[in-house]
Short mmCIF file of C-alpha atoms and ligand atoms in Angstrom, two decimals:
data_model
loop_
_atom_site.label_atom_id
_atom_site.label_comp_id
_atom_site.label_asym_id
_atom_site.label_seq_id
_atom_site.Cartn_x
_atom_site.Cartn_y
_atom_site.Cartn_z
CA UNK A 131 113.01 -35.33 -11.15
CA UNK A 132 117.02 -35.25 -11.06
CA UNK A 133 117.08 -31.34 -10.48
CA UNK A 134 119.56 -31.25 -8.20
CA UNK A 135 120.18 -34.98 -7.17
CA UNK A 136 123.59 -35.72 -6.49
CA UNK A 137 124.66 -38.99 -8.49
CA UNK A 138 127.98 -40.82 -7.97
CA UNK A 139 129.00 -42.42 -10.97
CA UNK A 140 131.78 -45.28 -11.18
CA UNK A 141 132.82 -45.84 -15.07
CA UNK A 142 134.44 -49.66 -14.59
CA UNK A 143 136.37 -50.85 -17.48
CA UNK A 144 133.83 -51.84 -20.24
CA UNK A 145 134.35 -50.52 -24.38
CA UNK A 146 130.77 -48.83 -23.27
CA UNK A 147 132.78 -46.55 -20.86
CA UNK A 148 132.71 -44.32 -24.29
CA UNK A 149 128.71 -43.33 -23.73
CA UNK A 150 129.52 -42.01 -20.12
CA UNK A 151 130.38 -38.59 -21.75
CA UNK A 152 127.24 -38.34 -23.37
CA UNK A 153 125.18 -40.16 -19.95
CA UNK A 154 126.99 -37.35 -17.57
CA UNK A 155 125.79 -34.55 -20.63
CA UNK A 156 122.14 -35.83 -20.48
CA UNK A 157 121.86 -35.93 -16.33
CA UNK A 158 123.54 -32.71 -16.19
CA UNK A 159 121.14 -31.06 -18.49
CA UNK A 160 118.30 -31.95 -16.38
CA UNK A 161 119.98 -30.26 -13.47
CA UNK A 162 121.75 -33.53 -11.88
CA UNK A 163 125.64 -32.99 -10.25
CA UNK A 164 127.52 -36.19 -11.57
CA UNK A 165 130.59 -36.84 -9.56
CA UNK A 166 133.17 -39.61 -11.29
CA UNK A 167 135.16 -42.37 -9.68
CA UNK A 168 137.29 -43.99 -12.73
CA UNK A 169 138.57 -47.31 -12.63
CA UNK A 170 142.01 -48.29 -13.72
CA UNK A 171 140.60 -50.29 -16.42
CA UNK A 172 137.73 -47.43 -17.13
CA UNK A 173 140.56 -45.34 -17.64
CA UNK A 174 141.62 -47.52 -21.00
CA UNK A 175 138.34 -46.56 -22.29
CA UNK A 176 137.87 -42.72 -21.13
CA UNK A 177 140.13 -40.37 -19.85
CA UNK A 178 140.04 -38.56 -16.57
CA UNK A 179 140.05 -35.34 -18.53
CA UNK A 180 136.71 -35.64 -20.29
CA UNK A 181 135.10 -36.70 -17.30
CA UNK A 182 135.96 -34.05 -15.36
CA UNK A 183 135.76 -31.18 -17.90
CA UNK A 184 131.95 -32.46 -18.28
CA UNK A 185 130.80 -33.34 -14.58
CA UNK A 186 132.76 -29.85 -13.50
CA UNK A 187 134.08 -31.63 -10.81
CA UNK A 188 137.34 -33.79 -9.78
CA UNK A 189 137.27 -37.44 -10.98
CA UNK A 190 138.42 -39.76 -8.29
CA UNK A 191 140.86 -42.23 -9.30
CA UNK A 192 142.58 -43.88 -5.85
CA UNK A 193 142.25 -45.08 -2.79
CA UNK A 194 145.63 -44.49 -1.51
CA UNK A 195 145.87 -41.21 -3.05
CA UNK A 196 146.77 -38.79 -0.15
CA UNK A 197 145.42 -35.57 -1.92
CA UNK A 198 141.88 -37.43 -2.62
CA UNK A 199 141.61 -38.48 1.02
CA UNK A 200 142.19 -35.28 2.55
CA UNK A 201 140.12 -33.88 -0.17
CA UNK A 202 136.95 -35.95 0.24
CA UNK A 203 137.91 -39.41 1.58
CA UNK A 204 136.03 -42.57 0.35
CA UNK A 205 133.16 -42.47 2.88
CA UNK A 206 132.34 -39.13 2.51
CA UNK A 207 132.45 -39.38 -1.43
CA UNK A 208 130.21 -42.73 -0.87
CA UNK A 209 127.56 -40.62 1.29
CA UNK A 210 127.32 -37.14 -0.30
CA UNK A 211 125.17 -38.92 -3.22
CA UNK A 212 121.68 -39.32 -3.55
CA UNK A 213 122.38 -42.46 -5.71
CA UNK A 214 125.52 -44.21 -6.43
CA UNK A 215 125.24 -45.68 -10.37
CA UNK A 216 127.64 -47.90 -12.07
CA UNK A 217 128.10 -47.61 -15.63
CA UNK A 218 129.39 -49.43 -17.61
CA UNK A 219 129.15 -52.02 -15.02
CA UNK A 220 131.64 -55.19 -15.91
CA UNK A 221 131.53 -58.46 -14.67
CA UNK A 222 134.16 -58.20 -12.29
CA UNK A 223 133.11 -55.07 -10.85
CA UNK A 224 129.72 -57.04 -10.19
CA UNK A 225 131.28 -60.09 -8.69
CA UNK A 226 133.37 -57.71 -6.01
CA UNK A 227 129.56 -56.02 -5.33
CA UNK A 228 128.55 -59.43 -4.23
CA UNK A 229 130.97 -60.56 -2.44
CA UNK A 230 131.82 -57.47 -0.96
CA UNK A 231 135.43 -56.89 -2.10
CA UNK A 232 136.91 -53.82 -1.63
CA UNK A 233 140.74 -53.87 -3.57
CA UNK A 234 140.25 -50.19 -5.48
CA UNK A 235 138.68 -46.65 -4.78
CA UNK A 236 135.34 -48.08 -6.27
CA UNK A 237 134.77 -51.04 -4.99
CA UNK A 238 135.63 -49.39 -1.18
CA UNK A 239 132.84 -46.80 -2.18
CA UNK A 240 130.79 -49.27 -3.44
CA UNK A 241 130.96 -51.36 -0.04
CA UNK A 242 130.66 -48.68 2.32
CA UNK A 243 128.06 -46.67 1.04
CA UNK A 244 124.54 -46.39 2.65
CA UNK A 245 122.43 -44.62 -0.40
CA UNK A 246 121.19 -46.66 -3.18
CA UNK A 247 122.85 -48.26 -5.69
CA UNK A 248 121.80 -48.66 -9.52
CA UNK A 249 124.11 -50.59 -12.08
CA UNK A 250 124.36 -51.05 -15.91
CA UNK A 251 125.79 -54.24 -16.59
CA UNK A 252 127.82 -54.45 -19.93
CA UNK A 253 130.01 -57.18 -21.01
CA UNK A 254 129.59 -60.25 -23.70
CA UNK A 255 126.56 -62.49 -23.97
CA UNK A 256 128.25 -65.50 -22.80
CA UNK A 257 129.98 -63.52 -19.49
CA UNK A 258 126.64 -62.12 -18.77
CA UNK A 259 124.87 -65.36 -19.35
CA UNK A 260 127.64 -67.47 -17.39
CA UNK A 261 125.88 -68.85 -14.05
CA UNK A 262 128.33 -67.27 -11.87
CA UNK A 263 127.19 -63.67 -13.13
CA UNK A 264 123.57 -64.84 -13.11
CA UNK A 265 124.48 -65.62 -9.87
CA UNK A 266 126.00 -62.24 -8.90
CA UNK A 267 122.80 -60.81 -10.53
CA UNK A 268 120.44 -62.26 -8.54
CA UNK A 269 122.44 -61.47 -5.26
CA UNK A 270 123.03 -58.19 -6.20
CA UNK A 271 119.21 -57.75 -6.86
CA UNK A 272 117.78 -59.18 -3.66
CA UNK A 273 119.99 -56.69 -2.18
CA UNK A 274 117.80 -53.87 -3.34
CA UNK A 275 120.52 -53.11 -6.20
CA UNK A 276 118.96 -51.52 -9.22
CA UNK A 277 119.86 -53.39 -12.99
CA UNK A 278 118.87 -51.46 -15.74
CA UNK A 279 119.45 -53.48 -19.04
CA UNK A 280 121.65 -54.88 -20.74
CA UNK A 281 120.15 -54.84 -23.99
CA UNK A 282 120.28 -57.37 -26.28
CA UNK A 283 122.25 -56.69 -30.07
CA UNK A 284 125.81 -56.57 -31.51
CA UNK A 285 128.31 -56.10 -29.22
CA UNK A 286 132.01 -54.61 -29.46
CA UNK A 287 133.30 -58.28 -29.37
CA UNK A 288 131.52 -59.07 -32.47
CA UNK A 289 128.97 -61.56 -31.17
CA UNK A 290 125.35 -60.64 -31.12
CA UNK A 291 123.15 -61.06 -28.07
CA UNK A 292 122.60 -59.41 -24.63
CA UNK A 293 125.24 -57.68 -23.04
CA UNK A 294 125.21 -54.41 -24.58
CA UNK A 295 125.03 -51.71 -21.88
CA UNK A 296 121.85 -50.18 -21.62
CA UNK A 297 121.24 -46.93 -23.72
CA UNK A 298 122.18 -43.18 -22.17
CA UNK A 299 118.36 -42.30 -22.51
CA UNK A 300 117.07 -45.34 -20.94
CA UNK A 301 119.45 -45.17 -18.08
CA UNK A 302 118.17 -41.53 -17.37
CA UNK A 303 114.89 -42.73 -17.49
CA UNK A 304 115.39 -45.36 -14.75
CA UNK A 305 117.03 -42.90 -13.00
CA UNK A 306 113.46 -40.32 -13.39
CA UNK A 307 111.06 -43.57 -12.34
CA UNK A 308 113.73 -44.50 -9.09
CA UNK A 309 113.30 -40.79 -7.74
CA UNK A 310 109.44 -40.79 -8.90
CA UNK A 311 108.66 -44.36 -6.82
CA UNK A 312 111.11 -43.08 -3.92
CA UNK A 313 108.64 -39.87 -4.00
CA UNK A 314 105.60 -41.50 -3.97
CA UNK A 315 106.50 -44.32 -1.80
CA UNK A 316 108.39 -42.23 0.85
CA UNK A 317 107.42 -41.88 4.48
CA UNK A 318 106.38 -38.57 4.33
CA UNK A 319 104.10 -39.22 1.15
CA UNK A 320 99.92 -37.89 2.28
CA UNK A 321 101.83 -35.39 4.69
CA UNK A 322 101.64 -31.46 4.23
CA UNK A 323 104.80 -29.53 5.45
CA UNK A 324 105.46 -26.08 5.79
CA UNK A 325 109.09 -24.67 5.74
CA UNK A 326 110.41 -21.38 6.27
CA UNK A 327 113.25 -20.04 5.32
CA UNK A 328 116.20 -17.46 4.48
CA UNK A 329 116.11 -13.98 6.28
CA UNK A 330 113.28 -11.51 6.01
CA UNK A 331 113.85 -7.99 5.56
CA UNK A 332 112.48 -4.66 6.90
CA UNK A 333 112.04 -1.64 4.77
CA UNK A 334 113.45 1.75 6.21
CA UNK A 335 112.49 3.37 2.96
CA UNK A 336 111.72 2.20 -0.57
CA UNK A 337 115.50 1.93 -1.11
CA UNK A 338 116.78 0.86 2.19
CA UNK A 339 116.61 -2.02 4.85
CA UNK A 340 117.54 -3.96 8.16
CA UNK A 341 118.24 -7.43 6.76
CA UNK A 342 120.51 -10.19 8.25
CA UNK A 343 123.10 -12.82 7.26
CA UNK A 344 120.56 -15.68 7.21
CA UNK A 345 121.74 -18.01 3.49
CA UNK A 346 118.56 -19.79 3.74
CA UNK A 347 120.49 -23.26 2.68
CA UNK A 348 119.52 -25.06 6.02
CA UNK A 349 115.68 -24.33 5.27
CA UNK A 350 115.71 -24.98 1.56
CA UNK A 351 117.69 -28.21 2.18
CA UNK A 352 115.03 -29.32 4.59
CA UNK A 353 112.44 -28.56 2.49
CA UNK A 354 113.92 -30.56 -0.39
CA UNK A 355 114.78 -33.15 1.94
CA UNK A 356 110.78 -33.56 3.59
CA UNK A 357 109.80 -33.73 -0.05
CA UNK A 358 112.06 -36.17 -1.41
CA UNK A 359 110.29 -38.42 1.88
CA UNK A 360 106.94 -37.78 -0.07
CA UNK A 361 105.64 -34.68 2.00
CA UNK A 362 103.69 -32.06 -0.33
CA UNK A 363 105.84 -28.62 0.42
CA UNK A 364 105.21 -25.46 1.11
CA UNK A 365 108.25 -23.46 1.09
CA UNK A 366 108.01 -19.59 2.30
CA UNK A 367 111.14 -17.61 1.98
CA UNK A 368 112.97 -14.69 2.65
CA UNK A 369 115.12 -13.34 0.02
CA UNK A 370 118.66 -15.68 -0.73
CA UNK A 371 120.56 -17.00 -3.30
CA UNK A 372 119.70 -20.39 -3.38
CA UNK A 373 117.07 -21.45 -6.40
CA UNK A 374 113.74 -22.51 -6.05
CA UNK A 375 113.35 -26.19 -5.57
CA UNK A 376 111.26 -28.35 -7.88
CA UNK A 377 108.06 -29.51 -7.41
CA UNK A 378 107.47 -27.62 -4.05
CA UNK A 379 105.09 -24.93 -3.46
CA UNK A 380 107.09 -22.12 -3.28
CA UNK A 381 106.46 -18.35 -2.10
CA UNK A 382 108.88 -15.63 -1.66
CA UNK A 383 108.03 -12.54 0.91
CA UNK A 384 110.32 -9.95 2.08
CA UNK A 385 109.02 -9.28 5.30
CA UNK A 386 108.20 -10.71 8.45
CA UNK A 387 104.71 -9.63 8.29
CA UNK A 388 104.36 -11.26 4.55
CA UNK A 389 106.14 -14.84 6.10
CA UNK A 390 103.24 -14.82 8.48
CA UNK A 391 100.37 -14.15 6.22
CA UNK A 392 102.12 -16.93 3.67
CA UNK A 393 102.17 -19.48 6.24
CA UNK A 394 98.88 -18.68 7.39
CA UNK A 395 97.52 -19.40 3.90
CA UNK A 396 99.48 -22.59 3.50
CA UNK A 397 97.75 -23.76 6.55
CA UNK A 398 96.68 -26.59 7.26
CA UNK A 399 100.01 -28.76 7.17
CA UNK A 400 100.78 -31.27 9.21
CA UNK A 401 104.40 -30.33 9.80
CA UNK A 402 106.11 -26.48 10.20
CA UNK A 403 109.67 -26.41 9.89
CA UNK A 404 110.06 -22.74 11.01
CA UNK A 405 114.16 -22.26 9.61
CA UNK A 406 113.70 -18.54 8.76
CA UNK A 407 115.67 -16.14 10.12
CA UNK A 408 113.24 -13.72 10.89
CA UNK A 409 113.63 -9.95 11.66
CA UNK A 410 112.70 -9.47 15.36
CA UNK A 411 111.62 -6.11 15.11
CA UNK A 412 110.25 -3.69 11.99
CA UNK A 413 110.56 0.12 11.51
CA UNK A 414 107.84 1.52 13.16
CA UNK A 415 106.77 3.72 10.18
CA UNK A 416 108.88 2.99 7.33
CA UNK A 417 109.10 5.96 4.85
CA UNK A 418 107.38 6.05 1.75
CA UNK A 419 109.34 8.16 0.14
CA UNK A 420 113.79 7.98 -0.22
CA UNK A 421 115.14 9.59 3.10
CA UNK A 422 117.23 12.35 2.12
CA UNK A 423 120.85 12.98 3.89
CA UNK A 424 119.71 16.99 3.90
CA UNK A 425 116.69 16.50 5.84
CA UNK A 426 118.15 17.76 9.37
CA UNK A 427 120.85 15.21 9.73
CA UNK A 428 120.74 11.37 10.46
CA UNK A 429 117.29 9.92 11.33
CA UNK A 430 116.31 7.75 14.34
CA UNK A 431 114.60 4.71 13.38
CA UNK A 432 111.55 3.46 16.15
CA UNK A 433 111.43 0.09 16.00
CA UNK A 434 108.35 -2.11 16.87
CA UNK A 435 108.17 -6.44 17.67
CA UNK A 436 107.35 -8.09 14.27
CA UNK A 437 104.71 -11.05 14.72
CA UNK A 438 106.43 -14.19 16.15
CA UNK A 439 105.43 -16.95 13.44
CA UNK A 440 106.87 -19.93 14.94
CA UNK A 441 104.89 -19.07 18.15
CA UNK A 442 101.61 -18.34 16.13
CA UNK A 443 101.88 -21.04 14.82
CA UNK A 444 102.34 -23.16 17.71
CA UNK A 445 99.52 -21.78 19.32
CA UNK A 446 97.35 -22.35 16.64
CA UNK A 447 93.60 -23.38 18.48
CA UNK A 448 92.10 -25.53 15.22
CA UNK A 449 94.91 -25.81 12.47
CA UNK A 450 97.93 -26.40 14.76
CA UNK A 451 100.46 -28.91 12.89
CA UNK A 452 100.87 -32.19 14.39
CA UNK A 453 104.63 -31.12 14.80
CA UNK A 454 106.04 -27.68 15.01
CA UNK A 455 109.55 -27.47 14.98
CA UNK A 456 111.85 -24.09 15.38
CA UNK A 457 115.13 -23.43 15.33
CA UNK A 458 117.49 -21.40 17.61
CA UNK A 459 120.90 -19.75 16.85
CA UNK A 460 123.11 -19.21 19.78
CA UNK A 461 126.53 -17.78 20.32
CA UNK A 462 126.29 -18.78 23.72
CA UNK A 463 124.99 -21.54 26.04
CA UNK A 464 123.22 -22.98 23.07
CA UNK A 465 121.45 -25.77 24.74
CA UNK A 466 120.14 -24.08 27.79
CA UNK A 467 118.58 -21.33 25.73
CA UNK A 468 117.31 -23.59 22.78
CA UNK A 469 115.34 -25.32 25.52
CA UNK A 470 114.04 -22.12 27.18
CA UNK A 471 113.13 -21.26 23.89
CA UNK A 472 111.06 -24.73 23.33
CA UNK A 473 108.89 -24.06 26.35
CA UNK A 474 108.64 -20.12 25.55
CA UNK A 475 107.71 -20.18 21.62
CA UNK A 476 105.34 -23.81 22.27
CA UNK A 477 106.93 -25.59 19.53
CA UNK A 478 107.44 -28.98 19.77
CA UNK A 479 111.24 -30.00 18.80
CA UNK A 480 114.51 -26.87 18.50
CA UNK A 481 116.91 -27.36 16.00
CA UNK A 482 119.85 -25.50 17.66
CA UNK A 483 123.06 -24.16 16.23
CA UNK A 484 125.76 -22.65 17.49
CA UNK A 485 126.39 -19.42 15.65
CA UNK A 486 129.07 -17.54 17.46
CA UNK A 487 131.89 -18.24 13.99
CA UNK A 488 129.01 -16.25 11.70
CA UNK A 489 125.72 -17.44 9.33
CA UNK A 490 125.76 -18.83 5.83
CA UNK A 491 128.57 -21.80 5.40
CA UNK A 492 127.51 -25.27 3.90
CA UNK A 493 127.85 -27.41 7.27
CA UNK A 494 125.91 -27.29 10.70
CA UNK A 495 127.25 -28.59 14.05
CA UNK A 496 123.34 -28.85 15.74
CA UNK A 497 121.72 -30.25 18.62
CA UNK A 498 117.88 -31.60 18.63
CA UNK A 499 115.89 -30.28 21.46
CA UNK A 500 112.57 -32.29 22.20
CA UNK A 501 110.26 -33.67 25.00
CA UNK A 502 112.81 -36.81 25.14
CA UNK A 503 115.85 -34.93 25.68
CA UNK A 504 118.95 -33.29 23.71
CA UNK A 505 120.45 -35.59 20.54
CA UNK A 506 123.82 -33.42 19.68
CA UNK A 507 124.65 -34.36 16.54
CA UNK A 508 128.33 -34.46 14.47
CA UNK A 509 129.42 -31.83 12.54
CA UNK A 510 127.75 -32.53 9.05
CA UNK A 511 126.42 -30.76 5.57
CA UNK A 512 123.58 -29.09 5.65
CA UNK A 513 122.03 -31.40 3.29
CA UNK A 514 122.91 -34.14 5.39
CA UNK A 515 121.47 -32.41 8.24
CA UNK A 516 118.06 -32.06 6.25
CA UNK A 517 118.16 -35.49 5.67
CA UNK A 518 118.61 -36.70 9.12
CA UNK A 519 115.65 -34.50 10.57
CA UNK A 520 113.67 -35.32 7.28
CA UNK A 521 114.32 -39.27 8.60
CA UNK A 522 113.37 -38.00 12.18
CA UNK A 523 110.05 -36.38 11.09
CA UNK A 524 109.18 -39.37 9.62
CA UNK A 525 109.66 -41.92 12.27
CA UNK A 526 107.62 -39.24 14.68
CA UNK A 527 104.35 -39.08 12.27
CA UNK A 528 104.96 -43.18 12.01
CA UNK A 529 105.09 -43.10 15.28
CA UNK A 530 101.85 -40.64 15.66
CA UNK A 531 99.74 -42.56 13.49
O1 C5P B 630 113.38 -15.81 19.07
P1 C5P B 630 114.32 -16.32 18.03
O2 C5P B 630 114.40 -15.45 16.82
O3 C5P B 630 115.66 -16.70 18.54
O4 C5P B 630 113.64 -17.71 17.59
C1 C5P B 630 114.10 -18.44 16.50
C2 C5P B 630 113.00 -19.32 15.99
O5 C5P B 630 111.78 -18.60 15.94
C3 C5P B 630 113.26 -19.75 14.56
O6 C5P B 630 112.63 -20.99 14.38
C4 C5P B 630 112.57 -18.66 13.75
O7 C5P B 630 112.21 -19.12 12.46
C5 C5P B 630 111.37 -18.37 14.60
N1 C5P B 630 110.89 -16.99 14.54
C6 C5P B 630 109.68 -16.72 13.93
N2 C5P B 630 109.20 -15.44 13.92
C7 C5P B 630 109.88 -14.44 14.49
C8 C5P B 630 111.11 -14.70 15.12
C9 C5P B 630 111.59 -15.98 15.13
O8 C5P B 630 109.06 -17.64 13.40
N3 C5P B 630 109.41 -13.22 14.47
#
């Protein structure tokens, strides 16, 4: 369940700051990316240095630190997370939550962030049981905040009672159930969605092929993206670097030919994403046997129109999805040929990019091409991206229903 999930974890300034080393070792083994925001007092407990050699990423300290801004800036560090936990969270970083004060790094992150938020309170039984954290608690929970423990026992003060921070395990395990309930609760949960992506590739002989510079990052992140709304995915890809998300269905084809069949057999789904880049054409007769430089000189290669899957599938008489969606990469007049290409393939929405600076980096400038018009959207990742048109899908089915 964390495979993948991008937490944001602020260490505030409680003795239980000394766990986080062994919390950011447990979420990283199950495949989580833990990025660190340290608080001046979190810093008495744990040093900068540990953090960062375990999370494999830069702890952030400060607000007004010029190099972290240009690096990341707070926003941005508050919105590239899946979840945003606090642990050790002290009383006073609590009170700021709920009251909405903002006078450190974060606090500011805390404030401006728009993904959800689950805290670990630790401090001594009286502070925790004093009616102005009570008070914070409750606030804090009716806005949607997640609490997991404290547990009750000695604490580092020497007094016995609740306060202690919750343990490591049972922190991971609220983080499991959150992503489990978000799963099975989402928007998307009872849909069926294909996805396609990566590039597909066309033999010229067993050793040789036409390929292109599709990364297949845009369609993987929108299939993790429909299933993290609930949808049950079917993800069909080219060959590419990026690893097989969990719990989707995934196959992996070479050709264009093999991406059809796939997606034929993954029919019926409610929603196609079609993100591949797919081959155009295919070598008419691809050799079965090594073509040899000796053989009389270099060959010519006849070329023949591979199947067009997003349009098949658009045109589908009985299993059509509800919503067909393609995408179009331009290096020129992007919008006017994205929706050309919406009336000429049948689909029902075009994700268009502009492609003329090359294929494969982690953001995507993209406009959304439906019935209603052209959204352009800002720059963004292509996770965030996903997550938009994942959001977008959603509302439409809703909307469908
Ligand atoms: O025609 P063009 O390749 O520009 O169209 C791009 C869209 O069509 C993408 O959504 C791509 O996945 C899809 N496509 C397809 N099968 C093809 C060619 C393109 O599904 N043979």
């Amino acid at each position: 369940m964390l495979k993948n999930k991008r937490i944001l974890l602020i260490v505030s300034g409680g003795i239980a700051a000394v766990k986080v080393p062994d919390l950011i070792r447990r979420l990283s083994e199950r495949g989580a990316h833990v990025r660190c925001i340290l608080t001046e007092s979190g810093a008495q407990f744990v040093t900068p240095m540990s953090l960062a050699a375990l999370s494999g990423d830069k702890v952030f300290q400060n607000l007004f630190s010029l190099t972290d801004e240009r690096e990341m800036g707070h926003i941005r560090l508050s919105r590239e997370a899946d979840v945003v936990l606090v642990a050790p969270a002290t009383a006073n970083i609590m009170a700021k939550m709920a009251h909405g004060l903002t006078d450190d790094l974060a606090t500011t992150a805390l404030l401006a962030t728009n993904k959800p938020v689950m805290i670990a309170p630790s401090m001594n039984v009286m502070m925790w049981n004093n009616p102005a954290t009570r008070s914070n608690v409750a606030t804090l929970q009716k806005r949607d905040v997640h609490v997991v423990g404290p547990g009750a026992g000695d604490l580092a003060c020497g007094e016995v009672g609740d306060g202690r921070m919750a343990e490591v395990a049972d922190i991971v395990a609220a983080l499991e159930a959150f992503f489990e309930t978000r799963k099975k609760s989402g928007p998307l949960s009872g849909y069926r969605a294909l996805v396609t992506s990566g590039p597909t590739i066309e033999p010229i002989d067993p050793v040789r092929y036409i390929a292109n510079r599709s990364s297949g990052k845009q369609g993987h992140a929108i299939a993790t993206a429909l299933s993290d709304l609930g949808a049950e995915v079917s993800l069909i890809s080219g060959p590419t670097k990026e690893t097989d998300p969990e719990r989707l269905y995934v196959t992996r084809i070479e050709t264009a030919e093999q991406m059809l069949k796939a997606c034929q057999n993954a029919l019926p789904v409610d929603i196609a994403v079609c993100a591949a880049a797919v081959a155009d054409w295919r070598i008419a007769d691809a050799a079965s046997q090594k073509l040899k430089k000796d053989d009389g000189g270099a060959p010519s290669l006849a070329l023949i129109e591979n199947p067009d899957i997003l349009a098949t599938l658009s045109a589908g008489v009985d299993n059509r999805p509800a919503l067909v969606i393609g995408f179009a990469a331009e290096t020129e007049d992007v919008i006017a040929q994205a929706t050309a290409k919406r009336e000429r393939k049948g689909c029902d929405w075009i994700v268009a990019n502009d492609v003329s600076n090359g294929f494969g980096g982690d953001k995507n400038t993209v406009h959304l091409v439906t019935t209603a018009g052209v959204e352009s959207w800002p720059t963004m990742q292509k996770r965030e991206v996903a997550a938009r048109l994942a959001t977008q899908i959603a509302d439409h089915m809703r909307q469908q229903k």
